[in-house]
Amino acid sequence: MMWLTWRQFRWQAVTAAAVLAVLAIALAATGIGLSTRFDQAGLSTCHSACSSLATNFVRDLRGTPYAALFFGCIILLYLAPALMGIFWGAPLIAREFEAGTHRLAWNQSITRARWSAVKLGLIGLAAVATAGLLSLMITWWAGPIDRALNLVGGSPSFGGTRMSPVVFAARGVAPLGYAAFAFALGVTAGVLIRRTLPAMAITLVIFAGVQFLVPNFVRPHLLPPVQATAPFNANTANEIMISAQGNANSTDNTMTVVGDFSQPGAWMLSNKTITPAGKAFTGPAGTACTGNSTPQQCGNWLDSQHLRQQVTYQPASRFWPLQLIETGIYLILAAGLGLLCTWQVRRRRA
Amino acid sequence: MTAAIEALGLGKRYGRRWALSDCTLSIPAGRVTGLVGPNGAGKTTLINLATGMLAPTTGSITVLGSKPASGPEQLAKVGYVAQDTPTYAGLTVEDHLRFGAHMNPGWDAALAHKRMSQLGIDPKQKAGKLSGGQRAQLALTLAIAKRPELLILDEPIASLDPLARREFLQVLMETTAEHEISVVMSSHLVADLERVTDYLIVLMSSRVQVTGDIDELLATHYLLSGARRDPAALPAGQQVISARHTDRQSTILVRSTEPILDPTWSVSQLDLEDLVLAYMGNTTASVETGHKIMEEQR
Amino acid sequence: MIEFHLDGRSGVAPYLQLIQQVRQSLRLGLLREGDQLPTVKDVSGLLAINPNTVLKAYRELEYEGLAAARPGVGTFVTKTLSSDSIAAYTELSLDLEGWLSKARAAGLDDESIGAIFQRTIRTAVQEEAL
């Protein structure tokens, strides 16, 4: 059965190996250069002025092939699990139903449970290993950039720190979970629908949906977010906004402010400015911030309001715990889907 | 001798429709059994139940003494060629033989390779590029080389040209003789089965119409032709299968263990095709009388 | 070794045809005492007929004393017919010629003669078998 599974998987394996090889070459060729730049920027040995050194380093990367590779690798790690789910998972059993070869396979001296378990296990392992190798190579290569972004603090305008949702999914062990889940999802769709193309479409839609929902609604709560409060300082505010409803100079216009909260490498979940009474600050703009008043006057007035900043975030130190928890959840989902598949295959529906 | 296939009150329902109902039969081992019936009669359903592809809605079925597909040992004893003889289009003939070897502990590699070379099939050829006849032979070889006790074939020659058909049956008969395998073969054409089968099952409208040894069936069915009379008036030992009447003449098909001695009848016997057609209810004209009788007999 | 053939349209059961062909071969001297008949496997493989049909024919030949089965080896001829029948042949041929002249004199054409002949043979063979 193992021989048959590999024999049927031959071309997909070759494709995966080719992609891995090409990527390995590209990353190996540029990885050393990137590390050298990192050292030359003084970031490997800095103690105090790291933030500004890091900002320079990251800014200098823009427009270089390194930036293209950085984003390209993120896209690759987004696509890889989806593609494996669609092209390795969905056809795995659906193709047999379509060709009628399940009537050939299920009459050999092997039970259906074993037949589907071996297929699921071997190819699932291949999917996870592929995603693992991809993530390993890319996480290694992007190391210098990730470390620099972590030192920058604030909100860097280059992708994001590895805690940010965009990058988080393309680092560490998370892609392994995604690959296992996408694959199991694809096989299940194929078993239930019994047609390859619809199964591929459904897999794509559901996987994309899950990959959107998890970072936005699940991951923030995997570990209780840290809450902090600090005094609002108008000088370092990120944003002071007055929404002009009608008359731009009216003193009744609503006003929102967002303060700066520096936690290098953290994933900011929410940032509210509240009044001493505990409610969200909405203005009104008042005379200090409208008409001919200067920004300095506006700032002074704001400071006098004794506003506070309330933030929730996941600190950078939680990167690995979150990675492991999330991967664990995806793996459990994948295992559950695998069992569902095997149970469905054993049901006698011809 | 254990029956090859034994069914008791077997039935399968899809939604509201019964694909097979009230099926009770006992197919003896060591025979070549023909499963005949029009399309939609339930042949494939019965075969799917026998190979474990389907589970029954009512009743039970045992194959070689065990539940169908109940484990690797039972699976090894049954060779199955499904309709349209499925093969892996992307795999070569050689791959298929290796597939068989890996999946079956009882695989006879020498036999498999000998078959393929005897038929002149190139092992490096992809199965998708083989002709219909060659694919059927490959599928048959896969079923035979695992050395089963029972072969189940679902309309294996329906879409083959006459030469391929003859070659398939030749291989099948030679193998049956050499390895003493029981064979159950379905077809909607009686002509295919006439030379090779010695046991018959006729399915029609999801029910079993008749089963039995072919020689015995042919010897005990008589076509009586004579002056018009009421079929109910026939002696008790003569079971009326169908009857047709004109204003002056009656033609009645009966089954009887005793020879027909009534001199007012002109008696002739049927060939296999006529017998099967009679049980499939293919009597035109005066159908009403005929059907009523058939209902009573069931 | 003789080779069998089947006439699908003769209306005669296959096993009977096999028996007839063995007898015919014996008469013509194609088969002699001690010769092996083709194996059941070879016959069913060549003609695509049920092996039980061949077995039935061979058993019938055994019953008639024309052949004997040696387990594990095959079925062998035990009696020759040729010497007995050549004389019978001549006599029968003369009888037939006489009958033919009678039939022609009665006004029968070749086709009718053939029909009578076929029908009589078929009935006789089937009665013999039962």
PDB file of C-alpha atoms in Angstrom, chain B residues 268-269 271, chain C residues 7-13 15-17 20 111 113-130:
ATOM      1  CA  SER B 268     -41.001 -28.850 -27.482  1.00  0.00           C
ATOM      2  CA  GLN B 269     -38.127 -27.660 -25.394  1.00  0.00           C
ATOM      3  CA  ASP B 271     -33.009 -23.083 -25.602  1.00  0.00           C
TER       4      ASP B 271
ATOM      5  CA  ASP C   7     -21.067 -25.757 -34.209  1.00  0.00           C
ATOM      6  CA  GLY C   8     -23.178 -23.196 -32.381  1.00  0.00           C
ATOM      7  CA  ARG C   9     -26.096 -23.567 -34.746  1.00  0.00           C
ATOM      8  CA  SER C  10     -26.477 -27.282 -34.983  1.00  0.00           C
ATOM      9  CA  GLY C  11     -28.907 -27.430 -32.091  1.00  0.00           C
ATOM     10  CA  VAL C  12     -26.880 -30.241 -30.573  1.00  0.00           C
ATOM     11  CA  ALA C  13     -25.629 -29.743 -27.034  1.00  0.00           C
ATOM     12  CA  TYR C  15     -21.019 -32.025 -24.743  1.00  0.00           C
ATOM     13  CA  LEU C  16     -22.738 -34.268 -27.273  1.00  0.00           C
ATOM     14  CA  GLN C  17     -20.785 -32.654 -30.080  1.00  0.00           C
ATOM     15  CA  GLN C  20     -19.487 -37.305 -31.467  1.00  0.00           C
ATOM     16  CA  GLU C 111     -33.247 -30.293 -49.962  1.00  0.00           C
ATOM     17  CA  ILE C 113     -33.825 -35.434 -48.481  1.00  0.00           C
ATOM     18  CA  GLY C 114     -31.353 -33.400 -46.450  1.00  0.00           C
ATOM     19  CA  ALA C 115     -34.154 -32.209 -44.127  1.00  0.00           C
ATOM     20  CA  ILE C 116     -35.429 -35.711 -43.396  1.00  0.00           C
ATOM     21  CA  PHE C 117     -31.904 -36.852 -42.771  1.00  0.00           C
ATOM     22  CA  GLN C 118     -31.067 -33.969 -40.338  1.00  0.00           C
ATOM     23  CA  ARG C 119     -34.268 -34.318 -38.411  1.00  0.00           C
ATOM     24  CA  THR C 120     -33.944 -38.048 -37.991  1.00  0.00           C
ATOM     25  CA  ILE C 121     -30.356 -37.766 -36.828  1.00  0.00           C
ATOM     26  CA  ARG C 122     -31.122 -35.015 -34.350  1.00  0.00           C
ATOM     27  CA  THR C 123     -34.000 -36.892 -32.778  1.00  0.00           C
ATOM     28  CA  ALA C 124     -31.963 -40.102 -32.648  1.00  0.00           C
ATOM     29  CA  VAL C 125     -28.995 -38.441 -31.011  1.00  0.00           C
ATOM     30  CA  GLN C 126     -31.128 -36.720 -28.406  1.00  0.00           C
ATOM     31  CA  GLU C 127     -32.967 -39.897 -27.573  1.00  0.00           C
ATOM     32  CA  GLU C 128     -29.646 -41.652 -27.255  1.00  0.00           C
ATOM     33  CA  ALA C 129     -28.441 -39.083 -24.777  1.00  0.00           C
ATOM     34  CA  LEU C 130     -31.419 -39.266 -22.420  1.00  0.00           C
TER      35      LEU C 130
END
